[in-house]
Short mmCIF file of C-alpha atoms and ligand atoms in Angstrom, two decimals:
data_model
loop_
_atom_site.label_atom_id
_atom_site.label_comp_id
_atom_site.label_asym_id
_atom_site.label_seq_id
_atom_site.Cartn_x
_atom_site.Cartn_y
_atom_site.Cartn_z
CA UNK A 1 0.02 -0.03 0.02
CA UNK A 2 1.29 3.44 -0.83
CA UNK A 3 1.66 5.44 2.28
CA UNK A 4 0.16 8.94 2.18
CA UNK A 5 -0.35 11.12 5.22
CA UNK A 6 -1.72 14.67 5.38
CA UNK A 7 -1.50 17.53 7.89
CA UNK A 8 -4.75 19.43 7.68
CA UNK A 9 -4.78 22.63 9.59
CA UNK A 10 -7.52 25.26 9.34
CA UNK A 11 -5.97 28.63 8.64
CA UNK A 12 -8.12 30.32 11.32
CA UNK A 13 -5.14 31.17 13.56
CA UNK A 14 -1.40 30.37 14.07
CA UNK A 15 -0.31 26.79 14.52
CA UNK A 16 0.23 25.91 18.09
CA UNK A 17 2.43 23.30 19.70
CA UNK A 18 -0.28 20.65 19.40
CA UNK A 19 -0.76 21.27 15.72
CA UNK A 20 3.02 21.24 15.21
CA UNK A 21 3.20 17.87 16.90
CA UNK A 22 0.59 16.53 14.46
CA UNK A 23 2.54 17.84 11.48
CA UNK A 24 5.71 16.16 12.85
CA UNK A 25 3.96 12.84 13.38
CA UNK A 26 2.49 12.85 9.90
CA UNK A 27 5.87 13.78 8.44
CA UNK A 28 7.78 11.22 10.40
CA UNK A 29 5.40 8.39 9.64
CA UNK A 30 5.46 9.15 5.85
CA UNK A 31 9.30 9.31 5.94
CA UNK A 32 9.48 6.14 7.99
CA UNK A 33 7.51 4.18 5.40
CA UNK A 34 8.90 5.82 2.25
CA UNK A 35 5.49 7.56 1.69
CA UNK A 36 4.30 11.03 1.00
CA UNK A 37 3.42 13.84 3.40
CA UNK A 38 0.78 16.34 2.12
CA UNK A 39 -0.38 19.61 3.46
CA UNK A 40 -4.04 20.19 3.21
CA UNK A 41 -5.37 23.70 4.02
CA UNK A 42 -8.90 23.22 5.52
CA UNK A 43 -10.28 26.58 4.56
CA UNK A 44 -13.92 25.93 3.90
CA UNK A 45 -14.83 28.36 6.64
CA UNK A 46 -14.41 31.47 4.54
CA UNK A 47 -15.45 33.79 7.37
CA UNK A 48 -12.72 32.61 9.71
CA UNK A 49 -9.95 31.58 7.30
CA UNK A 50 -7.33 34.18 6.57
CA UNK A 51 -4.66 34.21 3.91
CA UNK A 52 -2.04 35.42 6.44
CA UNK A 53 -2.48 32.24 8.40
CA UNK A 54 -2.09 30.15 5.21
CA UNK A 55 1.25 31.95 4.69
CA UNK A 56 2.17 31.41 8.27
CA UNK A 57 1.45 27.58 8.01
CA UNK A 58 3.79 27.36 5.08
CA UNK A 59 6.45 29.45 6.88
CA UNK A 60 6.13 27.34 10.07
CA UNK A 61 6.58 24.04 8.11
CA UNK A 62 9.51 25.52 6.26
CA UNK A 63 11.17 26.65 9.58
CA UNK A 64 10.68 23.11 10.95
CA UNK A 65 12.04 21.62 7.70
CA UNK A 66 8.93 19.61 7.08
CA UNK A 67 8.54 20.00 3.29
CA UNK A 68 5.21 18.73 2.02
CA UNK A 69 5.27 16.47 -1.08
CA UNK A 70 2.02 18.20 -2.22
CA UNK A 71 -0.49 20.86 -1.17
CA UNK A 72 -4.25 20.78 -1.44
CA UNK A 73 -6.75 23.49 -0.55
CA UNK A 74 -10.37 22.80 0.33
CA UNK A 75 -11.58 26.14 -1.05
CA UNK A 76 -10.41 24.87 -4.50
CA UNK A 77 -12.47 21.84 -4.27
CA UNK A 78 -15.97 23.16 -3.50
CA UNK A 79 -17.42 21.91 -6.87
CA UNK A 80 -16.24 18.39 -6.04
CA UNK A 81 -17.98 18.55 -2.60
CA UNK A 82 -21.15 19.74 -4.29
CA UNK A 83 -21.15 16.82 -6.67
CA UNK A 84 -20.83 14.22 -3.93
CA UNK A 85 -23.28 16.13 -1.73
CA UNK A 86 -25.89 15.89 -4.52
CA UNK A 87 -25.30 12.18 -4.86
CA UNK A 88 -25.60 11.60 -1.12
CA UNK A 89 -28.81 13.61 -0.93
CA UNK A 90 -30.22 11.60 -3.87
CA UNK A 91 -29.20 8.29 -2.19
CA UNK A 92 -30.76 9.37 1.15
CA UNK A 93 -27.47 9.59 3.03
CA UNK A 94 -27.88 13.26 3.65
CA UNK A 95 -31.22 14.85 4.60
CA UNK A 96 -32.45 18.38 5.23
CA UNK A 97 -33.22 19.67 8.73
CA UNK A 98 -35.01 22.76 9.98
CA UNK A 99 -34.57 22.93 13.66
CA UNK A 100 -33.05 26.09 15.12
CA UNK A 101 -30.07 25.98 17.44
CA UNK A 102 -32.50 26.99 20.33
CA UNK A 103 -34.93 24.16 19.52
CA UNK A 104 -32.10 21.64 19.43
CA UNK A 105 -30.74 22.93 22.75
CA UNK A 106 -34.06 22.54 24.43
CA UNK A 107 -34.49 18.95 23.17
CA UNK A 108 -30.99 18.08 24.38
CA UNK A 109 -31.81 19.43 27.80
CA UNK A 110 -35.04 17.51 27.92
CA UNK A 111 -33.32 14.28 26.95
CA UNK A 112 -30.55 14.77 29.51
CA UNK A 113 -33.13 15.58 32.29
CA UNK A 114 -34.66 12.20 31.54
CA UNK A 115 -31.20 10.52 31.65
CA UNK A 116 -31.40 9.78 27.91
CA UNK A 117 -28.45 10.26 25.56
CA UNK A 118 -28.72 13.74 24.05
CA UNK A 119 -28.83 12.55 20.51
CA UNK A 120 -30.62 14.31 17.64
CA UNK A 121 -34.02 12.61 17.30
CA UNK A 122 -34.27 12.74 13.52
CA UNK A 123 -37.38 14.88 13.69
CA UNK A 124 -36.75 16.42 10.28
CA UNK A 125 -36.08 12.97 8.70
CA UNK A 126 -39.58 12.05 9.43
CA UNK A 127 -41.31 15.08 8.02
CA UNK A 128 -43.85 14.46 5.26
CA UNK A 129 -43.52 16.06 1.81
CA UNK A 130 -46.23 18.59 2.79
CA UNK A 131 -44.32 19.52 5.88
CA UNK A 132 -41.12 19.99 3.86
CA UNK A 133 -43.03 22.14 1.43
CA UNK A 134 -44.49 24.17 4.30
CA UNK A 135 -41.00 24.81 5.79
CA UNK A 136 -39.72 25.90 2.37
CA UNK A 137 -42.75 28.08 1.81
CA UNK A 138 -41.98 29.73 5.19
CA UNK A 139 -38.64 30.50 3.80
CA UNK A 140 -36.73 28.35 6.24
CA UNK A 141 -33.44 27.25 4.59
CA UNK A 142 -32.43 23.71 5.68
CA UNK A 143 -29.12 22.66 7.10
CA UNK A 144 -28.05 19.10 6.24
CA UNK A 145 -27.26 16.08 8.26
CA UNK A 146 -25.54 12.81 7.36
CA UNK A 147 -27.74 9.84 8.24
CA UNK A 148 -25.70 7.41 10.30
CA UNK A 149 -26.54 3.72 9.56
CA UNK A 150 -27.85 2.53 12.86
CA UNK A 151 -27.54 -1.12 11.88
CA UNK A 152 -23.79 -0.96 11.10
CA UNK A 153 -21.69 -1.07 14.31
CA UNK A 154 -18.75 1.24 13.98
CA UNK A 155 -15.41 -0.51 14.56
CA UNK A 156 -11.86 0.23 13.79
CA UNK A 157 -8.43 -0.68 15.05
CA UNK A 158 -6.70 2.55 15.97
CA UNK A 159 -2.93 2.53 15.65
CA UNK A 160 -2.62 4.18 19.01
CA UNK A 161 -5.83 3.37 20.80
CA UNK A 162 -6.40 -0.20 19.76
CA UNK A 163 -9.95 -1.58 19.13
CA UNK A 164 -12.54 1.17 18.93
CA UNK A 165 -16.22 0.53 18.96
CA UNK A 166 -19.15 3.03 18.67
CA UNK A 167 -22.85 2.45 18.70
CA UNK A 168 -24.21 4.66 15.99
CA UNK A 169 -27.44 5.02 17.91
CA UNK A 170 -25.65 6.93 20.54
CA UNK A 171 -24.28 9.49 17.97
CA UNK A 172 -26.27 12.35 16.49
CA UNK A 173 -26.41 12.47 12.79
CA UNK A 174 -23.72 14.97 12.11
CA UNK A 175 -24.44 18.25 10.45
CA UNK A 176 -22.34 18.40 7.26
CA UNK A 177 -23.59 21.68 5.74
CA UNK A 178 -25.04 24.83 7.21
CA UNK A 179 -28.21 26.57 6.04
CA UNK A 180 -26.05 29.24 4.26
CA UNK A 181 -24.52 26.46 2.17
CA UNK A 182 -21.13 26.55 3.96
CA UNK A 183 -19.44 23.29 4.78
CA UNK A 184 -18.51 21.78 8.11
CA UNK A 185 -15.22 20.08 8.25
CA UNK A 186 -16.42 16.38 8.38
CA UNK A 187 -17.60 15.53 4.93
CA UNK A 188 -15.03 17.60 2.84
CA UNK A 189 -12.26 15.98 4.89
CA UNK A 190 -13.59 12.46 3.98
CA UNK A 191 -13.92 13.38 0.27
CA UNK A 192 -10.34 14.79 0.32
CA UNK A 193 -8.90 11.91 2.13
CA UNK A 194 -10.51 9.52 -0.38
CA UNK A 195 -9.47 11.59 -3.50
CA UNK A 196 -5.99 12.09 -2.15
CA UNK A 197 -5.72 8.41 -1.33
CA UNK A 198 -4.65 9.13 2.15
CA UNK A 199 -3.64 5.91 3.72
CA UNK A 200 -3.26 7.08 7.34
CA UNK A 201 -5.15 9.76 9.10
CA UNK A 202 -2.92 10.84 11.93
CA UNK A 203 -4.49 13.36 14.35
CA UNK A 204 -5.35 14.16 17.91
CA UNK A 205 -7.77 12.14 20.04
CA UNK A 206 -10.18 15.06 20.07
CA UNK A 207 -11.18 13.72 16.64
CA UNK A 208 -12.11 10.18 17.76
CA UNK A 209 -15.87 10.71 17.62
CA UNK A 210 -15.55 12.45 14.27
CA UNK A 211 -13.80 9.34 12.92
CA UNK A 212 -16.79 7.29 14.12
CA UNK A 213 -19.14 9.18 11.82
CA UNK A 214 -16.57 9.74 9.08
CA UNK A 215 -16.02 5.96 8.73
CA UNK A 216 -19.71 5.69 7.58
CA UNK A 217 -19.13 8.68 5.15
CA UNK A 218 -16.21 6.75 3.50
CA UNK A 219 -18.63 3.80 3.12
CA UNK A 220 -21.37 6.08 1.72
CA UNK A 221 -19.22 7.53 -1.02
CA UNK A 222 -17.79 4.05 -1.78
CA UNK A 223 -14.26 4.87 -0.73
CA UNK A 224 -11.96 2.50 1.18
CA UNK A 225 -11.29 3.63 4.75
CA UNK A 226 -7.85 4.80 5.67
CA UNK A 227 -6.06 3.73 8.86
CA UNK A 228 -6.37 5.91 11.87
CA UNK A 229 -4.02 6.94 14.59
CA UNK A 230 -5.43 9.22 17.27
CA UNK A 231 -2.69 10.44 19.65
CA UNK A 232 -3.36 11.57 23.22
CA UNK A 233 -3.38 15.38 23.54
CA UNK A 234 -0.77 17.49 25.13
CA UNK A 235 -1.20 18.99 28.57
CA UNK A 236 0.73 21.88 30.11
CA UNK A 237 3.32 21.49 32.77
CA UNK A 238 0.67 22.13 35.38
CA UNK A 239 -1.05 18.97 34.33
CA UNK A 240 -4.14 20.24 32.59
CA UNK A 241 -4.91 21.59 29.07
CA UNK A 242 -3.67 25.04 29.22
CA UNK A 243 -4.42 28.20 27.35
CA UNK A 244 -0.69 28.88 27.35
CA UNK A 245 -0.02 25.86 25.14
CA UNK A 246 -2.59 27.06 22.60
CA UNK A 247 -0.69 30.31 22.34
CA UNK A 248 2.70 28.62 21.88
CA UNK A 249 3.74 28.46 18.25
CA UNK A 250 6.76 28.77 16.10
CA UNK A 251 7.24 32.54 16.58
CA UNK A 252 7.30 32.15 20.33
CA UNK A 253 9.74 29.23 20.14
CA UNK A 254 12.01 31.14 17.74
CA UNK A 255 11.86 34.21 19.90
CA UNK A 256 12.89 32.09 22.90
CA UNK A 257 15.87 30.79 21.01
CA UNK A 258 14.54 27.28 20.48
CA UNK A 259 15.96 25.51 17.48
CA UNK A 260 13.62 23.67 15.03
CA UNK A 261 15.79 20.60 15.69
CA UNK A 262 14.91 20.71 19.43
CA UNK A 263 11.26 20.94 18.74
CA UNK A 264 11.34 18.02 16.34
CA UNK A 265 13.41 15.92 18.72
CA UNK A 266 11.00 16.72 21.55
CA UNK A 267 7.70 16.39 19.73
CA UNK A 268 8.74 13.24 17.88
CA UNK A 269 9.06 11.29 21.12
CA UNK A 270 6.90 13.12 23.68
CA UNK A 271 4.19 10.75 24.79
CA UNK A 272 6.00 7.67 23.54
CA UNK A 273 7.93 4.94 25.40
CA UNK A 274 11.10 6.22 23.69
CA UNK A 275 13.46 8.67 25.52
CA UNK A 276 13.62 12.26 24.29
CA UNK A 277 17.18 12.62 23.16
CA UNK A 278 19.12 15.62 21.82
CA UNK A 279 19.20 14.30 18.29
CA UNK A 280 19.98 16.69 15.47
CA UNK A 281 19.86 14.05 12.85
CA UNK A 282 16.35 13.10 11.90
CA UNK A 283 17.27 9.64 10.75
CA UNK A 284 16.99 8.01 14.16
CA UNK A 285 13.81 9.80 14.86
CA UNK A 286 12.33 8.60 11.63
CA UNK A 287 13.61 5.04 12.25
CA UNK A 288 12.13 4.80 15.72
CA UNK A 289 8.76 6.39 14.90
CA UNK A 290 6.08 3.80 15.69
CA UNK A 291 2.51 4.35 16.92
CA UNK A 292 2.90 1.09 18.94
CA UNK A 293 5.29 3.17 21.19
CA UNK A 294 2.69 5.84 21.95
CA UNK A 295 0.95 5.93 25.33
CA UNK A 296 -2.77 6.53 25.89
CA UNK A 297 -2.25 9.15 28.72
CA UNK A 298 -1.98 12.82 27.86
CA UNK A 299 1.60 13.87 27.26
CA UNK A 300 2.98 16.67 29.43
CA UNK A 301 4.77 19.47 27.47
CA UNK A 302 7.22 21.31 29.67
CA UNK A 303 8.93 24.40 28.27
CA UNK A 304 11.74 23.97 30.89
CA UNK A 305 12.50 20.43 29.52
CA UNK A 306 12.49 21.86 26.03
CA UNK A 307 15.03 24.51 27.12
CA UNK A 308 17.40 21.86 28.49
CA UNK A 309 17.07 19.77 25.34
CA UNK A 310 17.67 22.90 23.27
CA UNK A 311 20.91 23.67 25.04
CA UNK A 312 22.17 20.17 24.35
CA UNK A 313 21.24 20.60 20.71
CA UNK A 314 22.88 24.02 20.41
CA UNK A 315 26.07 22.50 21.74
CA UNK A 316 26.16 20.25 18.75
CA UNK A 317 25.29 22.70 15.99
CA UNK A 318 27.87 23.25 13.26
CA UNK A 319 29.30 26.69 12.50
CA UNK A 320 27.78 26.55 8.96
CA UNK A 321 24.37 25.93 10.48
CA UNK A 322 24.42 28.97 12.84
CA UNK A 323 26.72 31.28 10.80
CA UNK A 324 24.00 33.61 9.53
CA UNK A 325 22.86 34.24 13.09
CA UNK A 326 26.35 35.03 14.59
CA UNK A 327 27.86 38.49 15.00
CA UNK A 328 30.04 39.82 12.22
CA UNK A 329 33.57 38.51 12.39
CA UNK A 330 32.75 35.50 14.50
CA UNK A 331 34.44 32.55 12.88
CA UNK A 332 34.20 28.73 13.16
CA UNK A 333 36.97 28.69 15.88
CA UNK A 334 35.12 31.20 17.91
CA UNK A 335 31.80 29.36 17.62
CA UNK A 336 33.60 26.17 18.63
CA UNK A 337 35.04 27.89 21.66
CA UNK A 338 31.83 29.57 22.76
CA UNK A 339 29.32 26.89 21.85
CA UNK A 340 29.53 24.81 25.07
CA UNK A 341 28.69 27.93 27.08
CA UNK A 342 25.46 29.02 25.37
CA UNK A 343 21.95 27.65 25.65
CA UNK A 344 20.75 29.66 22.74
CA UNK A 345 22.58 30.74 19.61
CA UNK A 346 21.93 34.37 20.23
CA UNK A 347 23.93 34.28 23.42
CA UNK A 348 27.03 33.75 21.32
CA UNK A 349 26.95 37.49 20.74
CA UNK A 350 27.44 38.19 24.43
CA UNK A 351 30.58 36.04 24.50
CA UNK A 352 31.72 37.60 21.20
CA UNK A 353 31.43 41.00 22.95
CA UNK A 354 33.70 39.62 25.69
CA UNK A 355 36.25 38.65 23.05
CA UNK A 356 36.12 41.89 21.06
CA UNK A 357 34.79 44.52 23.31
CA UNK A 358 35.68 46.29 26.53
CA UNK A 359 35.64 44.13 29.67
CA UNK A 360 35.18 45.29 33.23
CA UNK A 361 38.62 45.57 34.95
CA UNK A 362 37.28 45.80 38.39
CA UNK A 363 36.43 42.22 38.76
CA UNK A 364 39.91 41.47 40.02
CA UNK A 365 40.54 41.47 43.78
CA UNK A 366 42.99 44.14 45.11
CA UNK A 367 45.22 41.23 46.24
CA UNK A 368 45.58 40.04 42.71
CA UNK A 369 46.68 43.27 41.15
CA UNK A 370 50.45 42.69 41.45
CA UNK A 371 49.88 39.14 40.03
CA UNK A 372 48.02 40.72 37.11
CA UNK A 373 50.86 43.07 36.44
CA UNK A 374 53.18 40.11 36.35
CA UNK A 375 50.84 38.28 34.07
CA UNK A 376 50.73 41.30 31.70
CA UNK A 377 54.49 41.17 31.46
CA UNK A 378 54.55 37.45 30.83
CA UNK A 379 51.74 37.70 28.23
CA UNK A 380 53.73 40.34 26.41
CA UNK A 381 56.85 38.12 26.31
CA UNK A 382 55.67 34.62 25.67
CA UNK A 383 55.59 33.20 22.22
CA UNK A 384 51.96 33.52 21.28
CA UNK A 385 51.53 30.23 19.50
CA UNK A 386 48.56 27.87 19.01
CA UNK A 387 48.07 27.48 22.74
CA UNK A 388 48.85 30.81 24.52
CA UNK A 389 46.78 29.96 27.54
CA UNK A 390 48.98 27.03 28.59
CA UNK A 391 52.17 28.98 27.67
CA UNK A 392 50.93 31.85 29.92
CA UNK A 393 49.75 29.74 32.87
CA UNK A 394 52.82 27.42 32.87
CA UNK A 395 55.07 30.39 32.97
CA UNK A 396 53.10 32.15 35.71
CA UNK A 397 52.84 28.91 37.79
CA UNK A 398 56.68 28.75 37.80
CA UNK A 399 57.20 32.45 38.50
CA UNK A 400 54.44 33.14 41.06
CA UNK A 401 54.11 29.73 42.74
CA UNK A 402 50.34 30.12 42.33
CA UNK A 403 48.23 27.23 41.22
CA UNK A 404 44.63 26.12 40.80
CA UNK A 405 41.98 28.71 41.43
CA UNK A 406 44.38 31.32 42.68
CA UNK A 407 46.26 31.14 39.38
CA UNK A 408 43.32 30.80 37.00
CA UNK A 409 40.50 32.90 38.43
CA UNK A 410 42.29 36.30 38.56
CA UNK A 411 43.38 35.71 34.94
CA UNK A 412 39.89 34.74 33.83
CA UNK A 413 38.44 37.81 35.58
CA UNK A 414 41.06 40.20 34.11
CA UNK A 415 40.81 38.78 30.62
CA UNK A 416 36.99 38.40 30.43
CA UNK A 417 35.50 40.49 33.19
CA UNK A 418 33.56 37.37 34.43
CA UNK A 419 33.91 34.53 36.83
CA UNK A 420 32.72 31.80 34.45
CA UNK A 421 32.68 31.14 30.79
CA UNK A 422 34.12 29.17 27.87
CA UNK A 423 37.30 27.33 28.20
CA UNK A 424 40.09 29.91 28.45
CA UNK A 425 42.42 27.82 26.29
CA UNK A 426 39.85 28.24 23.50
CA UNK A 427 38.94 31.86 24.28
CA UNK A 428 42.51 33.41 24.66
CA UNK A 429 43.59 32.84 21.10
CA UNK A 430 40.35 34.67 20.01
CA UNK A 431 41.11 37.56 22.48
CA UNK A 432 44.63 37.80 21.00
CA UNK A 433 47.90 39.00 22.57
CA UNK A 434 47.46 42.77 22.30
CA UNK A 435 44.02 42.76 23.98
CA UNK A 436 45.17 40.31 26.56
CA UNK A 437 48.12 42.37 27.66
CA UNK A 438 45.94 45.49 27.67
CA UNK A 439 43.36 43.84 29.87
CA UNK A 440 45.90 42.40 32.27
CA UNK A 441 47.48 45.86 32.61
CA UNK A 442 44.13 47.48 33.14
CA UNK A 443 43.34 45.04 35.98
CA UNK A 444 46.69 45.70 37.59
CA UNK A 445 46.16 49.44 37.40
CA UNK A 446 42.56 49.63 38.60
N1 LIG B 501 -8.87 20.87 9.94
C1 LIG B 501 -9.06 19.84 10.99
C2 LIG B 501 -8.43 20.35 12.27
O1 LIG B 501 -7.60 21.23 12.17
C3 LIG B 501 -8.33 18.63 10.54
C4 LIG B 501 -8.45 17.45 11.36
C5 LIG B 501 -7.99 16.22 10.65
O2 LIG B 501 -6.76 15.95 10.69
O3 LIG B 501 -8.73 15.54 9.97
O4 LIG B 501 -8.82 19.90 13.31
#
């Protein structure tokens, strides 16, 4: 079977971390099985869909490096939906309804008060031809429901959730089209999945009950049913579905200095039995991607954990990968030296300022001033080769008798204006002899 997945966002807002995770799952599964990953823009809701969000979806996928093998748009397929809709009306699978939202709400409440399932009672299905005519004469435009087959139990084996069974009698016939002619998501999605020959519908478990009715729609249009994988949803660190997660998207991650590699490594494995690892290479993430490894419990998304993972990813990034984001003049050696000390690429600029710019001389203790004067002299005299730090500290060890912290800390403070930082052996060649001597003299003279 040809493997085809699709990521099907509605362009009614920015993608949030839950959507991004779905995109990543669809991409990984397609790559794992040598299949295709499609992007489908679900923009049947003309009032709420916006072109800027379509652009943002493309930009977000590009930032993550999830290149779709093809793109579909529902707004370009309305004629196709109409054709199948007409057929389904003719075959009795879709029927017109006239109840107002208020009427439906009252019926639901009555059923609930009698401890009955709040299911649509098919009142409109049973109207006579005269009653239909009367509704139409009264100018009431119908909305349309898909008639579930009550005699066909709904069963499927979900790749994550296992055996799923729904009694169609306990489901309301879903509304597929509004009175103004606009489409709800359910039927167009089925028509698209059939036409696009989607083999695996991979989405969040909030769609499980949609799947139940969509399975009957596939049957009604004579299409084979795809496989389904419904993953447990994400929760915030506080253990419940949070608004914060819904507002967390690529822009926020990028602004926080999170690398796309970190997000992929995290979201590929979150909620699975496999450990989240700082993997830059996608090959092992693809190779290990398996719905059998997914748990049923909601997966906790923790920004702090993502930050930790991100730092470990940043420590592995090549110069070429980050070069466009580094300050002018910072070269591969500088990135190599500084990389272990930054959690975000942008912080490299702070350390580059330490290499190039002015440093505070007053970090050095008064007791260390004479030592710094001595160090300035040694620094001016040693042969400044490949490894000036060891040349400098070896000479000073011998002449001052200092060792360990007493030897190294005053030098670090005088040379960088800080207590901590990148390995001095890597940093000192970047600082260079002239600046080093100047800084040691400044510390001695403070
Ligand atoms: N547009 C739907 C959504 O964003 C697609 C769901 C699906 O994957 O079928 O929820």
